[in-house]
Amino acid sequence: METITTQKITVKDLEKLQRIGRQTFKETFSEFNSEANMRNYLDEVFSKEKLMAELEEKNSEFYFATLKDEVIGYLKVNYGDAQTEIKDSKALEIERIYVSKEFHGKSVGQLLYDKAIEIGLQKKVVYVWLGVWEENLRAIHFYKKNGFVEFDKHIFKLGDDEQTDIMMKLEL
C-alpha cells in the first residue's frame, strides 16, 4: 500500500479542509442527528469564514492525512488560549481527528494521533485532553487504547440537540 503522510494545513488549503471536514463529520454523525441540525452545524462550523479564522489562529494547528494527492483525514490541535475549554498553558487539546469512512481501520487515525502527541511533546505540555461524544464508542475505544482516561463530561450542542461529551486526558 502507498504511504500515508501528514502535512501541515495553511490558508491556501481552505477548500480542501472544508471538503474533508464536512464529509467526515457527516459520515460520522449524520445517522444519529436530524438533517436540519446536521445542515445547520455543517454550514456554521465549516463555513469559509469560520475555517479561515481557525487557520489564522496562532495557537491552533491543522494537519491533513494524505494518500497520493488525496486528503483522507485531518487533525486539529489547540494550545494556550485557543483551547475550547481548559485554557491550561501546560495542556494540548486534540479538537478534531477525522478520517474518511473508507479509510477506517487503516491506521490513519493513529498517524494523526501520533502527530498530535509529537506536537504536545515539542511544546513540552504536561497532558493532552479531548472531548468525545459518549455514543462514539469507536473513538472512545481508540483513545482508551492509547492510554487516555475519562476525567469529566460536558455538553456539546448540535443544533437544538444537547449531547454529552466525555472529557479524556493523557499525561505525557
PDB file of C-alpha atoms in Angstrom:
ATOM      1  CA  MET A   1       0.000   0.000   0.000  1.00  0.00           C
ATOM      2  CA  GLU A   2       1.081   3.554  -0.674  1.00  0.00           C
ATOM      3  CA  THR A   3       2.444   5.592   2.207  1.00  0.00           C
ATOM      4  CA  ILE A   4       0.045   7.834   4.088  1.00  0.00           C
ATOM      5  CA  THR A   5       1.667  11.119   5.107  1.00  0.00           C
ATOM      6  CA  THR A   6       0.747  14.136   7.190  1.00  0.00           C
ATOM      7  CA  GLN A   7       1.180  17.712   6.084  1.00  0.00           C
ATOM      8  CA  LYS A   8       0.502  20.987   7.829  1.00  0.00           C
ATOM      9  CA  ILE A   9      -2.537  22.822   6.504  1.00  0.00           C
ATOM     10  CA  THR A  10      -2.288  26.504   5.572  1.00  0.00           C
ATOM     11  CA  VAL A  11      -4.868  29.071   4.482  1.00  0.00           C
ATOM     12  CA  LYS A  12      -4.310  28.059   0.849  1.00  0.00           C
ATOM     13  CA  ASP A  13      -5.788  24.645   1.767  1.00  0.00           C
ATOM     14  CA  LEU A  14      -9.071  26.158   2.978  1.00  0.00           C
ATOM     15  CA  GLU A  15     -11.320  24.490   0.399  1.00  0.00           C
ATOM     16  CA  LYS A  16      -9.748  21.041   0.882  1.00  0.00           C
ATOM     17  CA  LEU A  17     -10.176  21.446   4.645  1.00  0.00           C
ATOM     18  CA  GLN A  18     -13.794  22.492   4.221  1.00  0.00           C
ATOM     19  CA  ARG A  19     -14.458  19.489   1.984  1.00  0.00           C
ATOM     20  CA  ILE A  20     -12.831  16.847   4.252  1.00  0.00           C
ATOM     21  CA  GLY A  21     -14.316  18.478   7.364  1.00  0.00           C
ATOM     22  CA  ARG A  22     -17.874  18.394   6.080  1.00  0.00           C
ATOM     23  CA  GLN A  23     -17.513  14.913   4.580  1.00  0.00           C
ATOM     24  CA  THR A  24     -16.064  13.228   7.664  1.00  0.00           C
ATOM     25  CA  PHE A  25     -18.368  14.940  10.160  1.00  0.00           C
ATOM     26  CA  LYS A  26     -21.362  13.924   8.066  1.00  0.00           C
ATOM     27  CA  GLU A  27     -20.115  10.321   7.722  1.00  0.00           C
ATOM     28  CA  THR A  28     -19.528  10.103  11.463  1.00  0.00           C
ATOM     29  CA  PHE A  29     -22.691  11.689  12.836  1.00  0.00           C
ATOM     30  CA  SER A  30     -25.492  12.027  10.242  1.00  0.00           C
ATOM     31  CA  GLU A  31     -27.274   8.792  11.179  1.00  0.00           C
ATOM     32  CA  PHE A  32     -27.574   9.998  14.800  1.00  0.00           C
ATOM     33  CA  ASN A  33     -28.821  13.536  14.132  1.00  0.00           C
ATOM     34  CA  SER A  34     -31.650  15.271  12.323  1.00  0.00           C
ATOM     35  CA  GLU A  35     -30.958  16.521   8.821  1.00  0.00           C
ATOM     36  CA  ALA A  36     -31.723  20.108   9.871  1.00  0.00           C
ATOM     37  CA  ASN A  37     -29.319  20.014  12.831  1.00  0.00           C
ATOM     38  CA  MET A  38     -26.600  18.474  10.649  1.00  0.00           C
ATOM     39  CA  ARG A  39     -27.079  21.023   7.863  1.00  0.00           C
ATOM     40  CA  ASN A  40     -27.005  23.976  10.270  1.00  0.00           C
ATOM     41  CA  TYR A  41     -23.935  22.640  12.084  1.00  0.00           C
ATOM     42  CA  LEU A  42     -22.017  21.943   8.855  1.00  0.00           C
ATOM     43  CA  ASP A  43     -22.922  25.373   7.427  1.00  0.00           C
ATOM     44  CA  GLU A  44     -21.797  27.140  10.597  1.00  0.00           C
ATOM     45  CA  VAL A  45     -18.721  25.175  11.689  1.00  0.00           C
ATOM     46  CA  PHE A  46     -17.352  24.571   8.207  1.00  0.00           C
ATOM     47  CA  SER A  47     -18.100  27.979   6.694  1.00  0.00           C
ATOM     48  CA  LYS A  48     -15.148  29.583   4.894  1.00  0.00           C
ATOM     49  CA  GLU A  49     -15.149  32.473   7.385  1.00  0.00           C
ATOM     50  CA  LYS A  50     -15.034  30.212  10.445  1.00  0.00           C
ATOM     51  CA  LEU A  51     -12.363  27.932   8.994  1.00  0.00           C
ATOM     52  CA  MET A  52     -10.258  30.914   7.887  1.00  0.00           C
ATOM     53  CA  ALA A  53     -10.380  32.326  11.434  1.00  0.00           C
ATOM     54  CA  GLU A  54      -9.338  28.915  12.818  1.00  0.00           C
ATOM     55  CA  LEU A  55      -6.490  28.597  10.301  1.00  0.00           C
ATOM     56  CA  GLU A  56      -5.245  32.076  11.217  1.00  0.00           C
ATOM     57  CA  GLU A  57      -5.318  31.323  14.973  1.00  0.00           C
ATOM     58  CA  LYS A  58      -1.671  31.196  16.060  1.00  0.00           C
ATOM     59  CA  ASN A  59      -2.369  28.661  18.832  1.00  0.00           C
ATOM     60  CA  SER A  60      -4.075  26.115  16.564  1.00  0.00           C
ATOM     61  CA  GLU A  61      -2.583  23.760  14.002  1.00  0.00           C
ATOM     62  CA  PHE A  62      -4.233  21.610  11.351  1.00  0.00           C
ATOM     63  CA  TYR A  63      -2.733  18.628   9.515  1.00  0.00           C
ATOM     64  CA  PHE A  64      -4.029  16.575   6.599  1.00  0.00           C
ATOM     65  CA  ALA A  65      -3.508  12.846   6.245  1.00  0.00           C
ATOM     66  CA  THR A  66      -2.935  12.248   2.538  1.00  0.00           C
ATOM     67  CA  LEU A  67      -2.616   9.204   0.325  1.00  0.00           C
ATOM     68  CA  LYS A  68      -1.026  10.116  -3.005  1.00  0.00           C
ATOM     69  CA  ASP A  69      -2.710  13.508  -3.545  1.00  0.00           C
ATOM     70  CA  GLU A  70      -5.998  12.632  -1.852  1.00  0.00           C
ATOM     71  CA  VAL A  71      -6.890  14.100   1.545  1.00  0.00           C
ATOM     72  CA  ILE A  72      -8.246  11.201   3.614  1.00  0.00           C
ATOM     73  CA  GLY A  73      -8.379  12.719   7.089  1.00  0.00           C
ATOM     74  CA  TYR A  74      -7.330  15.638   9.252  1.00  0.00           C
ATOM     75  CA  LEU A  75      -6.255  16.725  12.704  1.00  0.00           C
ATOM     76  CA  LYS A  76      -6.795  19.959  14.624  1.00  0.00           C
ATOM     77  CA  VAL A  77      -4.924  20.722  17.843  1.00  0.00           C
ATOM     78  CA  ASN A  78      -5.147  23.774  20.110  1.00  0.00           C
ATOM     79  CA  TYR A  79      -2.870  25.072  22.828  1.00  0.00           C
ATOM     80  CA  GLY A  80      -2.755  28.144  25.031  1.00  0.00           C
ATOM     81  CA  ASP A  81      -5.906  30.254  24.885  1.00  0.00           C
ATOM     82  CA  ALA A  82      -7.132  28.617  21.661  1.00  0.00           C
ATOM     83  CA  GLN A  83      -8.277  25.569  23.655  1.00  0.00           C
ATOM     84  CA  THR A  84     -12.048  25.238  23.673  1.00  0.00           C
ATOM     85  CA  GLU A  85     -12.444  24.734  27.424  1.00  0.00           C
ATOM     86  CA  ILE A  86      -9.460  24.036  29.589  1.00  0.00           C
ATOM     87  CA  LYS A  87      -7.221  27.047  28.953  1.00  0.00           C
ATOM     88  CA  ASP A  88      -4.174  25.441  30.551  1.00  0.00           C
ATOM     89  CA  SER A  89      -0.789  26.541  29.204  1.00  0.00           C
ATOM     90  CA  LYS A  90       0.559  23.110  30.180  1.00  0.00           C
ATOM     91  CA  ALA A  91      -2.013  21.280  28.027  1.00  0.00           C
ATOM     92  CA  LEU A  92      -2.709  20.486  24.379  1.00  0.00           C
ATOM     93  CA  GLU A  93      -6.241  19.858  23.121  1.00  0.00           C
ATOM     94  CA  ILE A  94      -6.963  17.436  20.314  1.00  0.00           C
ATOM     95  CA  GLU A  95     -10.083  19.138  18.980  1.00  0.00           C
ATOM     96  CA  ARG A  96     -10.586  17.003  15.873  1.00  0.00           C
ATOM     97  CA  ILE A  97      -9.310  13.794  14.375  1.00  0.00           C
ATOM     98  CA  TYR A  98     -11.484  12.708  11.467  1.00  0.00           C
ATOM     99  CA  VAL A  99     -10.817  10.079   8.833  1.00  0.00           C
ATOM    100  CA  SER A 100     -12.826   9.271   5.679  1.00  0.00           C
ATOM    101  CA  LYS A 101     -15.011   6.246   6.337  1.00  0.00           C
ATOM    102  CA  GLU A 102     -13.353   4.170   3.601  1.00  0.00           C
ATOM    103  CA  PHE A 103     -10.029   4.513   5.451  1.00  0.00           C
ATOM    104  CA  HIS A 104     -11.283   3.490   8.916  1.00  0.00           C
ATOM    105  CA  GLY A 105      -9.193   0.658  10.331  1.00  0.00           C
ATOM    106  CA  LYS A 106      -6.160   1.555   8.195  1.00  0.00           C
ATOM    107  CA  SER A 107      -4.172   3.363  10.953  1.00  0.00           C
ATOM    108  CA  VAL A 108      -4.884   6.847   9.571  1.00  0.00           C
ATOM    109  CA  GLY A 109      -6.365   7.984  12.887  1.00  0.00           C
ATOM    110  CA  GLN A 110      -3.314   6.582  14.676  1.00  0.00           C
ATOM    111  CA  LEU A 111      -0.992   8.514  12.345  1.00  0.00           C
ATOM    112  CA  LEU A 112      -2.858  11.772  13.063  1.00  0.00           C
ATOM    113  CA  TYR A 113      -2.988  10.969  16.774  1.00  0.00           C
ATOM    114  CA  ASP A 114       0.775  10.328  16.805  1.00  0.00           C
ATOM    115  CA  LYS A 115       1.269  13.726  15.143  1.00  0.00           C
ATOM    116  CA  ALA A 116      -0.752  15.374  17.934  1.00  0.00           C
ATOM    117  CA  ILE A 117       1.351  13.669  20.621  1.00  0.00           C
ATOM    118  CA  GLU A 118       4.536  14.735  18.801  1.00  0.00           C
ATOM    119  CA  ILE A 119       3.308  18.362  18.872  1.00  0.00           C
ATOM    120  CA  GLY A 120       2.477  18.038  22.580  1.00  0.00           C
ATOM    121  CA  LEU A 121       5.979  16.768  23.311  1.00  0.00           C
ATOM    122  CA  GLN A 122       7.563  19.568  21.230  1.00  0.00           C
ATOM    123  CA  LYS A 123       5.543  22.129  23.172  1.00  0.00           C
ATOM    124  CA  LYS A 124       6.507  20.416  26.436  1.00  0.00           C
ATOM    125  CA  VAL A 125       2.912  20.156  27.647  1.00  0.00           C
ATOM    126  CA  VAL A 126       2.139  18.038  30.695  1.00  0.00           C
ATOM    127  CA  TYR A 127      -1.028  16.451  29.306  1.00  0.00           C
ATOM    128  CA  VAL A 128      -3.222  16.143  26.231  1.00  0.00           C
ATOM    129  CA  TRP A 129      -7.016  16.307  26.520  1.00  0.00           C
ATOM    130  CA  LEU A 130     -10.077  15.997  24.303  1.00  0.00           C
ATOM    131  CA  GLY A 131     -13.839  15.646  24.297  1.00  0.00           C
ATOM    132  CA  VAL A 132     -15.520  12.700  22.580  1.00  0.00           C
ATOM    133  CA  TRP A 133     -19.256  12.066  22.146  1.00  0.00           C
ATOM    134  CA  GLU A 134     -20.412   9.395  24.606  1.00  0.00           C
ATOM    135  CA  GLU A 135     -22.100   7.474  21.760  1.00  0.00           C
ATOM    136  CA  ASN A 136     -18.926   7.377  19.639  1.00  0.00           C
ATOM    137  CA  LEU A 137     -17.731   4.068  21.079  1.00  0.00           C
ATOM    138  CA  ARG A 138     -15.195   3.528  18.308  1.00  0.00           C
ATOM    139  CA  ALA A 139     -13.401   6.779  19.201  1.00  0.00           C
ATOM    140  CA  ILE A 140     -13.625   6.173  22.959  1.00  0.00           C
ATOM    141  CA  HIS A 141     -12.065   2.727  22.472  1.00  0.00           C
ATOM    142  CA  PHE A 142      -9.314   4.245  20.301  1.00  0.00           C
ATOM    143  CA  TYR A 143      -8.381   6.838  22.934  1.00  0.00           C
ATOM    144  CA  LYS A 144      -8.510   4.328  25.809  1.00  0.00           C
ATOM    145  CA  LYS A 145      -6.241   2.014  23.802  1.00  0.00           C
ATOM    146  CA  ASN A 146      -3.827   4.955  23.558  1.00  0.00           C
ATOM    147  CA  GLY A 147      -3.849   5.474  27.337  1.00  0.00           C
ATOM    148  CA  PHE A 148      -6.467   8.215  27.770  1.00  0.00           C
ATOM    149  CA  VAL A 149      -8.657   8.200  30.874  1.00  0.00           C
ATOM    150  CA  GLU A 150     -12.021   9.863  31.492  1.00  0.00           C
ATOM    151  CA  PHE A 151     -11.982  12.832  33.837  1.00  0.00           C
ATOM    152  CA  ASP A 152     -15.177  14.829  33.213  1.00  0.00           C
ATOM    153  CA  LYS A 153     -18.171  15.385  30.926  1.00  0.00           C
ATOM    154  CA  HIS A 154     -19.530  18.418  29.104  1.00  0.00           C
ATOM    155  CA  ILE A 155     -22.476  19.282  26.910  1.00  0.00           C
ATOM    156  CA  PHE A 156     -21.997  19.635  23.167  1.00  0.00           C
ATOM    157  CA  LYS A 157     -24.840  21.305  21.286  1.00  0.00           C
ATOM    158  CA  LEU A 158     -25.592  20.132  17.779  1.00  0.00           C
ATOM    159  CA  GLY A 159     -28.417  22.360  16.634  1.00  0.00           C
ATOM    160  CA  ASP A 160     -31.211  22.002  19.188  1.00  0.00           C
ATOM    161  CA  ASP A 161     -29.861  18.672  20.449  1.00  0.00           C
ATOM    162  CA  GLU A 162     -27.780  18.609  23.629  1.00  0.00           C
ATOM    163  CA  GLN A 163     -25.273  15.747  23.616  1.00  0.00           C
ATOM    164  CA  THR A 164     -22.811  14.630  26.247  1.00  0.00           C
ATOM    165  CA  ASP A 165     -19.102  14.519  25.503  1.00  0.00           C
ATOM    166  CA  ILE A 166     -16.753  12.526  27.671  1.00  0.00           C
ATOM    167  CA  MET A 167     -13.641  14.500  28.520  1.00  0.00           C
ATOM    168  CA  MET A 168     -10.496  12.384  28.420  1.00  0.00           C
ATOM    169  CA  LYS A 169      -6.844  13.092  29.088  1.00  0.00           C
ATOM    170  CA  LEU A 170      -3.417  11.575  28.813  1.00  0.00           C
ATOM    171  CA  GLU A 171      -0.453  12.584  30.962  1.00  0.00           C
ATOM    172  CA  LEU A 172       2.683  12.875  28.842  1.00  0.00           C
TER     173      LEU A 172
END
